[in-house]
PDB file of C-alpha atoms in Angstrom:
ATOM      1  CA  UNK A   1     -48.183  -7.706  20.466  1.00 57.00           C
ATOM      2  CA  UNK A   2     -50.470 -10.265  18.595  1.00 64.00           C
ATOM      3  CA  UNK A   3     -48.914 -13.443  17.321  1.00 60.00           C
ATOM      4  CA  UNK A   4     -49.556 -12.412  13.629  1.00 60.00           C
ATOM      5  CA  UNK A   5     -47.834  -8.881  14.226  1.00 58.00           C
ATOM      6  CA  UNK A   6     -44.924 -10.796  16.107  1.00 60.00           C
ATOM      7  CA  UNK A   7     -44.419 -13.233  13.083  1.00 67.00           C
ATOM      8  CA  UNK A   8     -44.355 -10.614  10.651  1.00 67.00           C
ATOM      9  CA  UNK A   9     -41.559  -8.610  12.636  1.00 67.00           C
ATOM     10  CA  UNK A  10     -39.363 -11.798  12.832  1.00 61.00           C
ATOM     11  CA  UNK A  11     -40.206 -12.025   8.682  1.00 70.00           C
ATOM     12  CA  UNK A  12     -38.919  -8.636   8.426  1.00 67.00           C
ATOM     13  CA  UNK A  13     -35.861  -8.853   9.925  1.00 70.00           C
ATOM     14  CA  UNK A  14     -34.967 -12.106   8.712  1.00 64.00           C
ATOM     15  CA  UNK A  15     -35.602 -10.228   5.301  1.00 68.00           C
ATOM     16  CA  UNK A  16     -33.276  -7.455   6.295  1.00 67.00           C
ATOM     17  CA  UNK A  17     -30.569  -9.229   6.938  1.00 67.00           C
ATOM     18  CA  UNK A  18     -30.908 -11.580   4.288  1.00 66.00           C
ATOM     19  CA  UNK A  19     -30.329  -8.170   2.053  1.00 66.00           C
ATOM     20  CA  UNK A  20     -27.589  -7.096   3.943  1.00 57.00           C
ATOM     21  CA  UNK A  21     -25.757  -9.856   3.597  1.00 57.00           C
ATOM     22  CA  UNK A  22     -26.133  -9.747  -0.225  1.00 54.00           C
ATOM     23  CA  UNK A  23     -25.067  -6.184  -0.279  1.00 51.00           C
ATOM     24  CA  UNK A  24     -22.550  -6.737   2.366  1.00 47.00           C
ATOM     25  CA  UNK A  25     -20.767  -9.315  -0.283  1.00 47.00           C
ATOM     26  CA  UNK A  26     -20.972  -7.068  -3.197  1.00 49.00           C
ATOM     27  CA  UNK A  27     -19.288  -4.209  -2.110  1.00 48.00           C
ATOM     28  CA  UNK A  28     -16.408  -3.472  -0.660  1.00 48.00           C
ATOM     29  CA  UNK A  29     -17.579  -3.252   2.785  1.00 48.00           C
ATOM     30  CA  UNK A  30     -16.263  -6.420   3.198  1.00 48.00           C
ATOM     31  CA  UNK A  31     -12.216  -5.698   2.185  1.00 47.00           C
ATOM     32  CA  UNK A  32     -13.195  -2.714   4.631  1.00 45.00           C
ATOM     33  CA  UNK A  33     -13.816  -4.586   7.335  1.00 46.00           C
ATOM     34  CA  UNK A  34     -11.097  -7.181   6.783  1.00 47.00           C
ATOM     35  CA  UNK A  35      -8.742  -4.717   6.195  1.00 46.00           C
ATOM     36  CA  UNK A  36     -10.160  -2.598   9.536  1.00 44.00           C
ATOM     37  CA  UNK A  37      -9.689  -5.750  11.595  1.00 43.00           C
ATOM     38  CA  UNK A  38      -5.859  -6.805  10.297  1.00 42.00           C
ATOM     39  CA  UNK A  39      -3.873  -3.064  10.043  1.00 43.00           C
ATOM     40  CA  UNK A  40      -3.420  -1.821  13.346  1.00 41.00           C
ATOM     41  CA  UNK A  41      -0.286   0.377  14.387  1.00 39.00           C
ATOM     42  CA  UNK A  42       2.046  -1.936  15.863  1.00 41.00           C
ATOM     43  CA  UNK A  43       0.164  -5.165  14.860  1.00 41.00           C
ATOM     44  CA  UNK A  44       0.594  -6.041  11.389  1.00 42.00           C
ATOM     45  CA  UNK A  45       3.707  -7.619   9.965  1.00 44.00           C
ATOM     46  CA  UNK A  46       4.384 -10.000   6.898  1.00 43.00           C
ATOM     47  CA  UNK A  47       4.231 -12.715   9.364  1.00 45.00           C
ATOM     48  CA  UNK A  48       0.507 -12.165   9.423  1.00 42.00           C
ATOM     49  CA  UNK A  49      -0.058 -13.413   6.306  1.00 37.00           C
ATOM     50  CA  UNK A  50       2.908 -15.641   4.877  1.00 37.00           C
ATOM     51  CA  UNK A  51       5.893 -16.659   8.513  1.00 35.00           C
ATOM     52  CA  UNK A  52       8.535 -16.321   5.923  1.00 39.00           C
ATOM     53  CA  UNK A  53      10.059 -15.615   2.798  1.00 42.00           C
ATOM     54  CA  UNK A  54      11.624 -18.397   0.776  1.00 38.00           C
ATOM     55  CA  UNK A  55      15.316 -17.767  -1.456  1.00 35.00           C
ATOM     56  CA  UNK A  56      17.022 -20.478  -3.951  1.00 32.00           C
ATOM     57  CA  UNK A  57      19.399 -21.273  -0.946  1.00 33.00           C
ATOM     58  CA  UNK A  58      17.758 -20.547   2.290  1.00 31.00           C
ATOM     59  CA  UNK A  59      15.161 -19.271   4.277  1.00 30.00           C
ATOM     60  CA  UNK A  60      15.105 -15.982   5.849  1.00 29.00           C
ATOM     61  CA  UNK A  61      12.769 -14.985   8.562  1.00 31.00           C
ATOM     62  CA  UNK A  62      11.343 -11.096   8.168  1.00 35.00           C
ATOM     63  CA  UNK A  63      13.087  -8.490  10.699  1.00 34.00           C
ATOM     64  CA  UNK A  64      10.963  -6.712  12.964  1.00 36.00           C
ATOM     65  CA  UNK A  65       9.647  14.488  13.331  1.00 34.00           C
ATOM     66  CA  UNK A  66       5.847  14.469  13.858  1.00 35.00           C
ATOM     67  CA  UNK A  67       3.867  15.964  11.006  1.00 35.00           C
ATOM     68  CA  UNK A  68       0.682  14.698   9.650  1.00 34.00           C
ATOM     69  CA  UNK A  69      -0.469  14.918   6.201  1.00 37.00           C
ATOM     70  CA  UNK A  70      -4.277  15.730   6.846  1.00 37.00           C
ATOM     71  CA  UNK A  71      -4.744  17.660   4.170  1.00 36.00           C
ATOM     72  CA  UNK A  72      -2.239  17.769   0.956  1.00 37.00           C
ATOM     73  CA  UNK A  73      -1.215  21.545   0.622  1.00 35.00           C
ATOM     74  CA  UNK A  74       1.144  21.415  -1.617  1.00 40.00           C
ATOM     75  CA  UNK A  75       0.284  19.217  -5.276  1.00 42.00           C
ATOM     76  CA  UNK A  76       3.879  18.933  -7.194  1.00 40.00           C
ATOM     77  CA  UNK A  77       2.841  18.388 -10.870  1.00 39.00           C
ATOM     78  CA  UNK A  78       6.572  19.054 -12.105  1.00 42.00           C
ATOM     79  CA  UNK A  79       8.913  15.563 -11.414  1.00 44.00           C
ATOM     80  CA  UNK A  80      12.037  17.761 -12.409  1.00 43.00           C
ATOM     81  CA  UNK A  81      12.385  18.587  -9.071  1.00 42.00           C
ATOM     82  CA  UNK A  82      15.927  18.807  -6.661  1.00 48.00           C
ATOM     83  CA  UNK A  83      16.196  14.858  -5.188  1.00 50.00           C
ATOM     84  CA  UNK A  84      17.866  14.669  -1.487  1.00 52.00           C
ATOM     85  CA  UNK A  85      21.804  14.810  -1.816  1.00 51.00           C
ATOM     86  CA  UNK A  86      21.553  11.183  -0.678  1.00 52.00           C
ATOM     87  CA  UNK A  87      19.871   9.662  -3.340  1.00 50.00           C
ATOM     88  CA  UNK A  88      22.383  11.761  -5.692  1.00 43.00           C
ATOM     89  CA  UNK A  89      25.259   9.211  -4.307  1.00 43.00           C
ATOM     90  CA  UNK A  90      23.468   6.715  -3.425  1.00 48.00           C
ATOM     91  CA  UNK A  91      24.297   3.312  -5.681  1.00 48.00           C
ATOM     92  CA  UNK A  92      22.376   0.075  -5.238  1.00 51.00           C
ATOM     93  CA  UNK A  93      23.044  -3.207  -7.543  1.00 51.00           C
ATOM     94  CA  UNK A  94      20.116  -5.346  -6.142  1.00 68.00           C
ATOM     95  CA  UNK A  95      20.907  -8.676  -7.498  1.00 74.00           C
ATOM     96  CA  UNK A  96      17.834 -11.205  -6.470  1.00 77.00           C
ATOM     97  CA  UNK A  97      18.261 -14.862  -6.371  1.00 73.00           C
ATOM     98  CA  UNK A  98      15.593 -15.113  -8.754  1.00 79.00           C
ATOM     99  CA  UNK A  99      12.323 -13.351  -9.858  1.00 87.00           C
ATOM    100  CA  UNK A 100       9.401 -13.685  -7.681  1.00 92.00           C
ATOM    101  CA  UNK A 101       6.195 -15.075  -9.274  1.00 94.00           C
ATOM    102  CA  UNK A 102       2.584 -13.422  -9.137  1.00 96.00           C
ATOM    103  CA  UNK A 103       1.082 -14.174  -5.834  1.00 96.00           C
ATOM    104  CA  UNK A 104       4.900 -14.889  -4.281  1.00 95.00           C
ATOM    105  CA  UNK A 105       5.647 -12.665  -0.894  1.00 95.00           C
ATOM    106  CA  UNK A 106       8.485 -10.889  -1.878  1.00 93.00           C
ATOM    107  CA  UNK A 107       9.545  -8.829   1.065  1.00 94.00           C
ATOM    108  CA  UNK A 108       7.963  -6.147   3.260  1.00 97.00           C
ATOM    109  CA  UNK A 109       7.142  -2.559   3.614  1.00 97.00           C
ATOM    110  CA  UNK A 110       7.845  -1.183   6.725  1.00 97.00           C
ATOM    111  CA  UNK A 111       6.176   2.553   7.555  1.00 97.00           C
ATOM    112  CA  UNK A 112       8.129   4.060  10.599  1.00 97.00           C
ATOM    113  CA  UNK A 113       5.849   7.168  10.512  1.00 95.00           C
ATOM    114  CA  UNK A 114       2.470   4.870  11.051  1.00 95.00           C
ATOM    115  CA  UNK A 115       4.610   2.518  13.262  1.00 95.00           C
ATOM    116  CA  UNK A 116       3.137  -0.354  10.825  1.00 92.00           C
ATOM    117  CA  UNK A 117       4.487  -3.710   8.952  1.00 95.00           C
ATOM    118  CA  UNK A 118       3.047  -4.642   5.971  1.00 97.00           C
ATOM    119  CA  UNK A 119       3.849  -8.230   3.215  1.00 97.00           C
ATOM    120  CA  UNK A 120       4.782  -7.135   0.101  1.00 97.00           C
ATOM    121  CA  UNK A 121       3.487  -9.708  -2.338  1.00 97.00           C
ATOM    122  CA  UNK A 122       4.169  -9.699  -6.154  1.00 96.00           C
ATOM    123  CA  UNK A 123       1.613  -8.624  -8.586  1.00 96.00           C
ATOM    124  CA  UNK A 124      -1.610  -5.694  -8.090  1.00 95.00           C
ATOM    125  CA  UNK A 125      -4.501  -8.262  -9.193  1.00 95.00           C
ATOM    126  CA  UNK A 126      -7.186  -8.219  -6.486  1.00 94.00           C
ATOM    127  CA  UNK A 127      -6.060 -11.501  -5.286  1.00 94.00           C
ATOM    128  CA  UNK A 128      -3.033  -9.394  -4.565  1.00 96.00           C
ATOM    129  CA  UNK A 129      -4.164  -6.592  -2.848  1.00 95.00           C
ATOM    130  CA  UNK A 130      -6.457  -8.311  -0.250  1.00 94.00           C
ATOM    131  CA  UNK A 131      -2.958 -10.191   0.890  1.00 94.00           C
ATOM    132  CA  UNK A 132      -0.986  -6.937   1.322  1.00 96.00           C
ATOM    133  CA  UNK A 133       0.422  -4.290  -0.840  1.00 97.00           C
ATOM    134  CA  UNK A 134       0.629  -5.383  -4.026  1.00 97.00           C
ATOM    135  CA  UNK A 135       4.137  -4.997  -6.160  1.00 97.00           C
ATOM    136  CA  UNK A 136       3.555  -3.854  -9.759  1.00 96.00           C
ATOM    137  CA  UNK A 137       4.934  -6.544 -11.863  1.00 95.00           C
ATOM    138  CA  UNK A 138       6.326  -4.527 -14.678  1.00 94.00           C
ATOM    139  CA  UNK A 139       8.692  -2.263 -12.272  1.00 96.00           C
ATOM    140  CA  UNK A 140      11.578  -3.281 -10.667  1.00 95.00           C
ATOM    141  CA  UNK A 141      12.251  -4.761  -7.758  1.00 95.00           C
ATOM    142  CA  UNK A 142      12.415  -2.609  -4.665  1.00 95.00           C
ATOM    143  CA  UNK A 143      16.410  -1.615  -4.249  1.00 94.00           C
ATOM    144  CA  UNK A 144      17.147  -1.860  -8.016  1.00 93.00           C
ATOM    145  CA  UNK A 145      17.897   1.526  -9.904  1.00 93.00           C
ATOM    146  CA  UNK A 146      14.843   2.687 -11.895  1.00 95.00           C
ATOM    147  CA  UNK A 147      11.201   2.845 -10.495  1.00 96.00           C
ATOM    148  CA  UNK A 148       9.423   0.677  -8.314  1.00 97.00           C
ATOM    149  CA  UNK A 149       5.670   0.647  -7.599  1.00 97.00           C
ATOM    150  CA  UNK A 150       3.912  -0.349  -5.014  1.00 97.00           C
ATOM    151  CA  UNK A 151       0.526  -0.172  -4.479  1.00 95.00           C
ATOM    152  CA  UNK A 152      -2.550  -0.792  -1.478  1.00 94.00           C
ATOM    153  CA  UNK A 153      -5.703  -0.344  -0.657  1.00 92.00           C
ATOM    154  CA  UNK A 154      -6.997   3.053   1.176  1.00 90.00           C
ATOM    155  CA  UNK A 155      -9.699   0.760   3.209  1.00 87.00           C
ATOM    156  CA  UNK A 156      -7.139  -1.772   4.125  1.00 90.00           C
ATOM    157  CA  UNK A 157      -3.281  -1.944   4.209  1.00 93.00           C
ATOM    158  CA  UNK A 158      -2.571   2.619   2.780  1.00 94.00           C
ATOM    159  CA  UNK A 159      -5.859   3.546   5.259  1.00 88.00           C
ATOM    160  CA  UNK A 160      -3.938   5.848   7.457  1.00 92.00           C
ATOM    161  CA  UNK A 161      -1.246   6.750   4.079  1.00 94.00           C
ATOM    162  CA  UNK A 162      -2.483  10.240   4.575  1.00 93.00           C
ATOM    163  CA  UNK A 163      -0.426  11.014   7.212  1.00 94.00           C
ATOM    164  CA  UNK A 164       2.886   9.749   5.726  1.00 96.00           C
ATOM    165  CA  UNK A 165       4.724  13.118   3.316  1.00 95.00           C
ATOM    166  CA  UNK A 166       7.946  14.941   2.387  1.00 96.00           C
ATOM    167  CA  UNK A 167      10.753  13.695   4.573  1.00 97.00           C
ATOM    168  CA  UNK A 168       8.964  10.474   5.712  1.00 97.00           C
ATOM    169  CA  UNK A 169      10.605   6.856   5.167  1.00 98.00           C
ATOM    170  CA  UNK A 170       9.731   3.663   3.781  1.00 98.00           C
ATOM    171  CA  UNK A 171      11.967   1.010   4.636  1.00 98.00           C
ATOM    172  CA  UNK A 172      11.618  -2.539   2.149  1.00 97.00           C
ATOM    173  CA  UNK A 173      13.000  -5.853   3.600  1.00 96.00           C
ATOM    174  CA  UNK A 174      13.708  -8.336   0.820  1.00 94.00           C
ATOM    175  CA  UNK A 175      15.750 -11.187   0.130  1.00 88.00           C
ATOM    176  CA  UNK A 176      18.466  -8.857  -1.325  1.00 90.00           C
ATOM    177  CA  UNK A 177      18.604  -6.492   2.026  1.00 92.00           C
ATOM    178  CA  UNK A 178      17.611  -3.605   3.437  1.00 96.00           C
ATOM    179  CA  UNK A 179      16.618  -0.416   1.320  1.00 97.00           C
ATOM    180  CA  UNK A 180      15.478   3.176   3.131  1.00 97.00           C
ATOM    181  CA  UNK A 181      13.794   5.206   0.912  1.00 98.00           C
ATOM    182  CA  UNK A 182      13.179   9.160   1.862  1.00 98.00           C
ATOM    183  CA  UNK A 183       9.976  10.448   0.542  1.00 98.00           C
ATOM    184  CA  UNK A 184      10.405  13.874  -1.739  1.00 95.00           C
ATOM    185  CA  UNK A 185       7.734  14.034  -3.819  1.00 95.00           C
ATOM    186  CA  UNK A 186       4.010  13.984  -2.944  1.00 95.00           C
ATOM    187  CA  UNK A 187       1.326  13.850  -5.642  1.00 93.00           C
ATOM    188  CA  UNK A 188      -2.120  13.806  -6.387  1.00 91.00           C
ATOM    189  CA  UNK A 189      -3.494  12.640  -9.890  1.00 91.00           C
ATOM    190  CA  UNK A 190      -6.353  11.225 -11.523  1.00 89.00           C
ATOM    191  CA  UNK A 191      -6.393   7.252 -12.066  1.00 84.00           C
ATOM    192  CA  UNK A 192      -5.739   7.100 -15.647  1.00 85.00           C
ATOM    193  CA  UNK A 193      -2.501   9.482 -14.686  1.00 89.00           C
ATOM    194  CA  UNK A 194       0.455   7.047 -16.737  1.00 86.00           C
ATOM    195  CA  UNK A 195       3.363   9.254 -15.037  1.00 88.00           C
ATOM    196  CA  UNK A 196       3.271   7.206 -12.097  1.00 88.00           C
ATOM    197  CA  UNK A 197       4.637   4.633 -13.546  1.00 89.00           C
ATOM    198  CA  UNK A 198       7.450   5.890 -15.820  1.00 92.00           C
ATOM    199  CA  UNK A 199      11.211   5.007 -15.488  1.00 92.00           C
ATOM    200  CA  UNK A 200      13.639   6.631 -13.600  1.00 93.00           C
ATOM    201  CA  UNK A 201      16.849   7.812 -13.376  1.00 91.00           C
ATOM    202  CA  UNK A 202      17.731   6.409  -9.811  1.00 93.00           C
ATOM    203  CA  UNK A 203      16.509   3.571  -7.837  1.00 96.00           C
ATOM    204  CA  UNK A 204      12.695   5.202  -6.833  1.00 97.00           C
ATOM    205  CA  UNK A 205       9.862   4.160  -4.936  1.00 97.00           C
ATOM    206  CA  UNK A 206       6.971   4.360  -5.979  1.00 97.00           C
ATOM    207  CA  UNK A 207       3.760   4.277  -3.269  1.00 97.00           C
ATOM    208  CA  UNK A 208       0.379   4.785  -4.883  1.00 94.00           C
ATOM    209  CA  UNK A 209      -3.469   4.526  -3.316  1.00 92.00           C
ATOM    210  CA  UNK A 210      -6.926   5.659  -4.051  1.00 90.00           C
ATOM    211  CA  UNK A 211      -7.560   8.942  -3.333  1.00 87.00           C
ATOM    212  CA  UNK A 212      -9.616  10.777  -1.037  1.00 85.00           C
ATOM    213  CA  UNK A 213      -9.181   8.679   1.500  1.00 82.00           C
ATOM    214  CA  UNK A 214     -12.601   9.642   2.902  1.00 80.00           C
ATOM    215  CA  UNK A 215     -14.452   9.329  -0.423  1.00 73.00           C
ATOM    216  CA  UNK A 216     -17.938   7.093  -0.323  1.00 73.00           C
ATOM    217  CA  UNK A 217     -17.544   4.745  -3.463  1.00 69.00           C
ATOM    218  CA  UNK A 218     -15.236   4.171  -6.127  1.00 77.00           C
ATOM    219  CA  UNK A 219     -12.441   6.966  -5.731  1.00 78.00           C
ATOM    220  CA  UNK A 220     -11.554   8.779  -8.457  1.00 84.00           C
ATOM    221  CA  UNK A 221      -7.708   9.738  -8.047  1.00 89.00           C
ATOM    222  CA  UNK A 222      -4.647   8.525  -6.835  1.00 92.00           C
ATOM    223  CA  UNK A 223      -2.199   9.466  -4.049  1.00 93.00           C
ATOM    224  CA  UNK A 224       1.218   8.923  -4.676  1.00 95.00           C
ATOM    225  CA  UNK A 225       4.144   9.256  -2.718  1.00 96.00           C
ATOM    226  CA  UNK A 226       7.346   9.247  -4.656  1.00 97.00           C
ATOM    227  CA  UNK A 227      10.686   8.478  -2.692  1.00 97.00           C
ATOM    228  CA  UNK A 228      14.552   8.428  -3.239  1.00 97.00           C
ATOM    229  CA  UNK A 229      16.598   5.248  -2.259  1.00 97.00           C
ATOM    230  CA  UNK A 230      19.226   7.000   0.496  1.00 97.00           C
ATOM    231  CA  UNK A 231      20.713   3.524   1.660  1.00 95.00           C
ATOM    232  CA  UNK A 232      20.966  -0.110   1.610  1.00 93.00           C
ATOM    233  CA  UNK A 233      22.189  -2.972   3.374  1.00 90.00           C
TER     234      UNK A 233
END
């Protein structure tokens, strides 16, 4: 290989890279890869990203059926569906010591089915979202009666969500306690779908990411996983 041919190979891939990096930054290969490297089964906790979660009067340190959902089979667009006799007499008066602020960690979101930890912090900005799964600010808090949203990113925190469905739990640690949710309800809808959202009769949770979780790009729906409060502690 001649000098000249030599320096115009090391041009070229200096040039390559220089445009990888720029559309490395612009997409959201990066969150990908962020979000690849932090949730692991097993390996990601709120600790991860904040040690602990502050109260007016203390501080308190976070605690620590096989069927996967590869393929949704079964799209429920009617909510007036039968809830689990559990969340029928189950009563929660969640009564926080005061109301987190955007960006605050509020508690965390433990997934028994994916054998994963994950911070919830308050608010569903970006700034948000790349910190955990993001708490939508105009719901209530997680063990209060009514609906509560949360929401992540498929690429990051929800990539593995897929295999969570009917009969699965979510389990919230906050400053308040300890509240088990039992998913019923399992939903796919486009993003501008409102319903998601809405109040409820009983204390709900609300889990929502973009949807397919394969999808190249900007994804067009939203899969939601709607769950019953069946205790608290």
């Amino acid at each position: 290989m001649t000098k000249k041919k030599a320096s115009w190979l090391v041009t070229a891939m200096a040039a390559s890279m220089i445009l990888f990096g720029l559309w490395f930054s612009g997409t959201q290969a990066a969150t990908f890869l962020k979000g690849y490297t932090l949730y692991k089964a097993d390996s990601v906790s709120a600790e991860d990203f904040a040690p602990k979660l502050q109260t007016t009067d203390a501080t308190i340190y976070l605690p620590e059926k096989e069927e996967t959902v590869e393929e949704i089979t079964e799209v429920v667009e009617d909510e007036n569906i039968e809830e689990s006799p559990e969340a029928a007499t189950t009563q929660t008066a969640a009564n926080y010591p005061s109301n987190p602020k955007i960006g605050d960690l509020m508690g965390e979101l433990v997934i028994p089915k994916l054998g994963a930890s994950l911070p919830i912090i308050h608010g569903t900005d970006e700034d948000e979202l790349e910190k955990g799964v993001g708490h939508y600010a105009s719901s209530v808090l997680p063990g209060q009666s009514d609906n509560s949203v949360l929401s992540g990113h498929r690429d990051t925190v929800f990539r593995e969500l897929g295999k969570v469905g009917k009969g699965d739990e979510f389990i919230v640690h906050t400053a308040d306690g300890t509240f088990t949710y039992r998913v019923r309800q399992v939903r796919i809808v486009d993003e501008d779908d409102r319903t998601v959202i809405v109040p409820k009769p009983k204390a709900t949770l609300t889990v929502s990411t973009c949807y397919p979780f394969d999808f190249a790009g900007y994804a067009p729906d939203r899969y939601i996983l709607i769950a019953d409060l069946v205790s608290s502690s």
